[in-house]
Short mmCIF file of C-alpha atoms and ligand atoms in Angstrom, two decimals:
data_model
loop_
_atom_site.label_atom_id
_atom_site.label_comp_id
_atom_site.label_asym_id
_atom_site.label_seq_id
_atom_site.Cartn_x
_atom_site.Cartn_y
_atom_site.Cartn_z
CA UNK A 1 68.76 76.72 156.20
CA UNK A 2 68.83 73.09 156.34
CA UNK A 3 65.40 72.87 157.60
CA UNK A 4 63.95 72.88 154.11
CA UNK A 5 66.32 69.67 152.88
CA UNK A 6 64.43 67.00 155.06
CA UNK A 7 61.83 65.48 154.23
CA UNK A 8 58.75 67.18 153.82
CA UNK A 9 54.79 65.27 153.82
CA UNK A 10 54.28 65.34 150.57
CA UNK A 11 51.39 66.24 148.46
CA UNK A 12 50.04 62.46 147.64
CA UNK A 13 47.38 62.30 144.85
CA UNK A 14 45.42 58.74 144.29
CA UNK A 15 43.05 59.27 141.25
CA UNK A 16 40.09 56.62 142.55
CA UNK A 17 41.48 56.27 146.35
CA UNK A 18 43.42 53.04 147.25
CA UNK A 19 42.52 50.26 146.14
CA UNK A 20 40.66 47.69 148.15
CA UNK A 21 42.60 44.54 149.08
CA UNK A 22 42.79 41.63 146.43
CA UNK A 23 40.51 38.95 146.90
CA UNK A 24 43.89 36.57 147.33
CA UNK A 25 47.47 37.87 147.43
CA UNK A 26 49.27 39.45 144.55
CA UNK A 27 51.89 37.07 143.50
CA UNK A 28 54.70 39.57 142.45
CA UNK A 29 57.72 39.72 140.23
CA UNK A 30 60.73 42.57 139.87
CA UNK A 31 63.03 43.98 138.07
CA UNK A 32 65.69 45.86 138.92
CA UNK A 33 69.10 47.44 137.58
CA UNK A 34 70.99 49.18 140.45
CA UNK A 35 70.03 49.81 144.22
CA UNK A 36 66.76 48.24 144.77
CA UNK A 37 65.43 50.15 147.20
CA UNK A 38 61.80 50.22 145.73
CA UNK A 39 62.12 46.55 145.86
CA UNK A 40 62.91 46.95 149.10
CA UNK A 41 59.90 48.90 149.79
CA UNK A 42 57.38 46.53 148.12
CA UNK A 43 58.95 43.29 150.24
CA UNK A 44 58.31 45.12 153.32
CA UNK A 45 54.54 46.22 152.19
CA UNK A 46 53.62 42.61 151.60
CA UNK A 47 55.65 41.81 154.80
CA UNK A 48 53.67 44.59 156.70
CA UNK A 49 50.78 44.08 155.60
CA UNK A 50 50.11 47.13 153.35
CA UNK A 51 49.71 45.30 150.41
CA UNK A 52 48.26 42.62 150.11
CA UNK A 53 50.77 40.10 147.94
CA UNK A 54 54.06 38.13 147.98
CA UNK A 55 57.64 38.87 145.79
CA UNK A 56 58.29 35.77 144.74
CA UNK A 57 61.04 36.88 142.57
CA UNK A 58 63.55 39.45 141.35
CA UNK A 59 65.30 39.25 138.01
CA UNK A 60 68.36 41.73 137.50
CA UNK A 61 70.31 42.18 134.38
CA UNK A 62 73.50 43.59 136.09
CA UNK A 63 75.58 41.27 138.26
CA UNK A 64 76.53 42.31 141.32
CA UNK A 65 74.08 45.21 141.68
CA UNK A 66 72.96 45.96 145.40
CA UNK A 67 69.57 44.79 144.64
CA UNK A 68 70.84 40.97 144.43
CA UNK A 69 72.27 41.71 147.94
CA UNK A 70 68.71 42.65 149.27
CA UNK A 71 67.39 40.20 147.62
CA UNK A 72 69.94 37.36 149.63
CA UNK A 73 68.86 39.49 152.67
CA UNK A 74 65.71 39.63 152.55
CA UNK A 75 65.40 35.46 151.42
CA UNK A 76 63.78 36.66 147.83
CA UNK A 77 64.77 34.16 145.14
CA UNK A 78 66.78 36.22 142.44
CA UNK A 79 68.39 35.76 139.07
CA UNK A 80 70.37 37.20 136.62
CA UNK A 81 69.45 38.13 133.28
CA UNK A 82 72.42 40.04 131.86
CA UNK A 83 71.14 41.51 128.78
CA UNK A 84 74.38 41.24 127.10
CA UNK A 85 73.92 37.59 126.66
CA UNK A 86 70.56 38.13 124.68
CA UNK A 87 71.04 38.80 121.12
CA UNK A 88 67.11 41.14 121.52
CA UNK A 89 65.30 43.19 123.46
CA UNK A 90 62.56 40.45 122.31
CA UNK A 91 64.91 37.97 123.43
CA UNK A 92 65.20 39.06 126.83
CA UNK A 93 61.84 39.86 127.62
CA UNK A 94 60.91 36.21 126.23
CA UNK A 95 62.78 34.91 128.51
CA UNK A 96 61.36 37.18 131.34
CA UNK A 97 58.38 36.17 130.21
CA UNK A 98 58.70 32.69 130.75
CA UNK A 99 60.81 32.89 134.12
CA UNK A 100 57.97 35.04 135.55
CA UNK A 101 55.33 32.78 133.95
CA UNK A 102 56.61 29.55 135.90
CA UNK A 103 56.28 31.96 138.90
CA UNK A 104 53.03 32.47 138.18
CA UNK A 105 53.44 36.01 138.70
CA UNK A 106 50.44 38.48 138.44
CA UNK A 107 51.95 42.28 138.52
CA UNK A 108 55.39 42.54 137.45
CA UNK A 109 57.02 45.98 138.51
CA UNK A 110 60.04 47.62 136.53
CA UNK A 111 61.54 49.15 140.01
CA UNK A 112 64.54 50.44 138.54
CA UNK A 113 64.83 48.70 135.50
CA UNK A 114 67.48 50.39 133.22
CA UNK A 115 66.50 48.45 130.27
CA UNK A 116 63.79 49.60 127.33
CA UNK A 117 61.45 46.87 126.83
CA UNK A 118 59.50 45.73 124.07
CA UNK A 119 55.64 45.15 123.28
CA UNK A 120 56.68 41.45 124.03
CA UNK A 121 56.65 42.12 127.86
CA UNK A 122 54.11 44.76 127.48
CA UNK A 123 51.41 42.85 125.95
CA UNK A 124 52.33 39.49 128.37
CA UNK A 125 51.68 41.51 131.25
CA UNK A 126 49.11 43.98 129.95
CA UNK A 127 47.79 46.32 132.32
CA UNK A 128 49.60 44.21 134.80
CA UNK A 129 53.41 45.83 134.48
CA UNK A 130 54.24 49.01 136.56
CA UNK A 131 57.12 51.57 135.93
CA UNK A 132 58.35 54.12 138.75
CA UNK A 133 60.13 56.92 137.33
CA UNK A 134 61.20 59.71 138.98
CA UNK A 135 59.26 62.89 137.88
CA UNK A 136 56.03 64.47 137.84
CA UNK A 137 55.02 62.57 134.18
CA UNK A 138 54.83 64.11 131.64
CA UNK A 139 57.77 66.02 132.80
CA UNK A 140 60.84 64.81 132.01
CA UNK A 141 60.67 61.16 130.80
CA UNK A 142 64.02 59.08 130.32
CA UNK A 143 66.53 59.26 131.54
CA UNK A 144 68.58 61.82 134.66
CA UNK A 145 64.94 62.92 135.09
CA UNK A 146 65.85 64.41 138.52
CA UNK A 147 68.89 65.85 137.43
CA UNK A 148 66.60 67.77 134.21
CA UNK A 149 64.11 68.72 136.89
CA UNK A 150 66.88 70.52 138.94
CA UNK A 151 68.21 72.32 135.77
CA UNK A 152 65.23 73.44 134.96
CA UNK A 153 64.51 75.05 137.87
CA UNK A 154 61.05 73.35 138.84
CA UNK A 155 59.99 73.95 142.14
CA UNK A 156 57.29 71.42 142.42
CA UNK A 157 58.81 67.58 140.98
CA UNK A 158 57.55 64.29 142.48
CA UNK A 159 57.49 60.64 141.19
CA UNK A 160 54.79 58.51 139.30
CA UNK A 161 54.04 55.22 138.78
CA UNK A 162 52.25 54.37 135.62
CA UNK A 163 51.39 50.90 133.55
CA UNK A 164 54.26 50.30 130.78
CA UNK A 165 53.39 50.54 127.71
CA UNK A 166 56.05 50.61 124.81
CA UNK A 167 56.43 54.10 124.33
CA UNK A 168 59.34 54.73 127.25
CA UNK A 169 57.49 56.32 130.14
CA UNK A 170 54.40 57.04 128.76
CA UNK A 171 51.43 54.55 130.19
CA UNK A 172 48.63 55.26 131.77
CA UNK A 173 49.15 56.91 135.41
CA UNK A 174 48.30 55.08 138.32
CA UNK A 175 49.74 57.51 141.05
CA UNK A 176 51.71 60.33 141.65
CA UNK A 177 53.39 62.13 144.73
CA UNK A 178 54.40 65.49 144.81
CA UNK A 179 58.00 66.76 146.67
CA UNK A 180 58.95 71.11 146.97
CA UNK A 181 62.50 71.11 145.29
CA UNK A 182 64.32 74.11 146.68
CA UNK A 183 66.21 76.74 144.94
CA UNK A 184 69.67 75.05 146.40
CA UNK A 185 68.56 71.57 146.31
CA UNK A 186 71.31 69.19 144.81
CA UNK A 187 70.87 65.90 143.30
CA UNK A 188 71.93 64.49 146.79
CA UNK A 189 69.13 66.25 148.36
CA UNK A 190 66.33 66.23 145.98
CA UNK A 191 66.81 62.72 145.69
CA UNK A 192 66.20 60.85 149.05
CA UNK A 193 63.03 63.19 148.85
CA UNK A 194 61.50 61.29 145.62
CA UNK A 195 62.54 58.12 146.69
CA UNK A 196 60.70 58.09 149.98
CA UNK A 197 57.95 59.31 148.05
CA UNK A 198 58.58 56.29 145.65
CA UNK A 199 58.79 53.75 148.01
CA UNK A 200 55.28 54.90 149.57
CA UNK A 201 53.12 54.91 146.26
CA UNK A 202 54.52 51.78 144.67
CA UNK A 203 53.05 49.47 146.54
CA UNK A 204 49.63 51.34 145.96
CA UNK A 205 50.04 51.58 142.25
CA UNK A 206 50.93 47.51 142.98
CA UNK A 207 47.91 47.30 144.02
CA UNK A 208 45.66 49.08 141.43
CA UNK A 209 47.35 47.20 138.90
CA UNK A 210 46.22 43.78 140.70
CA UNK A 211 42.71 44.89 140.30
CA UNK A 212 42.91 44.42 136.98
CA UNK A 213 43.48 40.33 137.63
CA UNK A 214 39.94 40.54 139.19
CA UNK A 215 37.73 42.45 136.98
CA UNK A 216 34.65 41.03 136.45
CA UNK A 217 35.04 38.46 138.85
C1 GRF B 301 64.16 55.18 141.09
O1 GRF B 301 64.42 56.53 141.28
C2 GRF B 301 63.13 54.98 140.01
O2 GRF B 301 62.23 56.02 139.91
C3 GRF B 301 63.98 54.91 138.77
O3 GRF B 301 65.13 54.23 139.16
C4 GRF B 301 65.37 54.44 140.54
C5 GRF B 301 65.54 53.09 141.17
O4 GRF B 301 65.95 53.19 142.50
N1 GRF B 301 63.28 54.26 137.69
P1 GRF B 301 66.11 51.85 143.34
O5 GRF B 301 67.03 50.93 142.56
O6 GRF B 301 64.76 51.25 143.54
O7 GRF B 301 66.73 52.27 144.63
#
């Protein structure tokens, strides 16, 4: 029986198809808190070719995390914004705001970004900030979401990527891929299954944000 623990094609919903290519590449900002392997994933999309845009920078807010070590790796600029030394959320995000400003940064993604932020970096990058989170959304917003997903027994779970607004894990939807979880799935084998799934539809939700640069135009 360990056919069912690898990874399975996924069901892969895209409300309004992907998204045609930006008229000129997405200049691209992330944040990250732990493993960065969704900042991994969007590198090697712009690198690829699958979407069309450029990270030209990470900010973490936990020294030493592996994502700083991808970052060196992979020749991303990255900095450190330890949230301890900010006395506010609005303090922190301020200064987001302005590091990713002189960046000139058009989508900013949360790819792992343990922190709750505030309508300060919601409204600077409206309709421009994207959240991954690991469940089908609604289900199981905040936090262990895969872990609440096994407990409850769900047989269908998945991961979305949605716009941030300031209500935690509740913007608009972008994208969503489906996974099976399996009666004796484990966190350690449900996982990898999301974040495969993760790493393909954030660069598309990437994407769909960026459209929003170019309304109109
Ligand atoms: C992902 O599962 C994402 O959905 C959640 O945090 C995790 C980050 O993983 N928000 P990584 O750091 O990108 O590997």
């Amino acid at each position: 029986m360990t056919r069912q623990n690898t990874a399975q094609p996924a069901a892969l919903v895209v409300p309004h198809g992907a998204p045609p290519p930006s008229p000129r590449p997405l200049r691209l900002g992330v944040l990250a808190s732990g493993r960065g392997s969704n900042f991994e994933a969007l590198v090697r999309a712009s690198r690829h070719g699958a979407l069309h845009g450029d990270v030209v920078g990470l900010v973490v807010n936990t020294p030493h995390c592996k994502a700083l070590a991808r970052a060196e790796r992979l020749g991303v600029g990255a900095t450190v914004m330890n949230h301890r030394h900010y006395h506010s959320r609005e303090a922190l995000d301020h200064a987001l705001v302005n590091h990713f400003r002189i960046l000139q940064v058009d989508v900013l993604v949360m790819a792992g970004w343990m922190r709750i932020v505030s309508p300060v970096l919601c409204q600077a990058y409206d309709k421009r900030l994207v959240n991954i989170h690991p469940s089908l959304l609604p289900a199981f917003q905040g936090l262990n979401a895969m872990e609440r997903a096994l407990a409850a027994g769900v047989r269908i779970t998945g991961c979305t990527a949605h716009l941030v607004v300031p209500e935690v894990d509740a913007g608009p939807i972008l994208i969503q891929a489906a996974v099976p979880a399996y009666p004796n799935d484990t966190l350690a084998t449900l996982a990898p299954r999301i974040h495969a799934q993760e790493h393909r539809i954030l660069p598309i939700a990437v994407a769909m944000a960026g459209q929003h640069l170019f309304e109109g135009a």
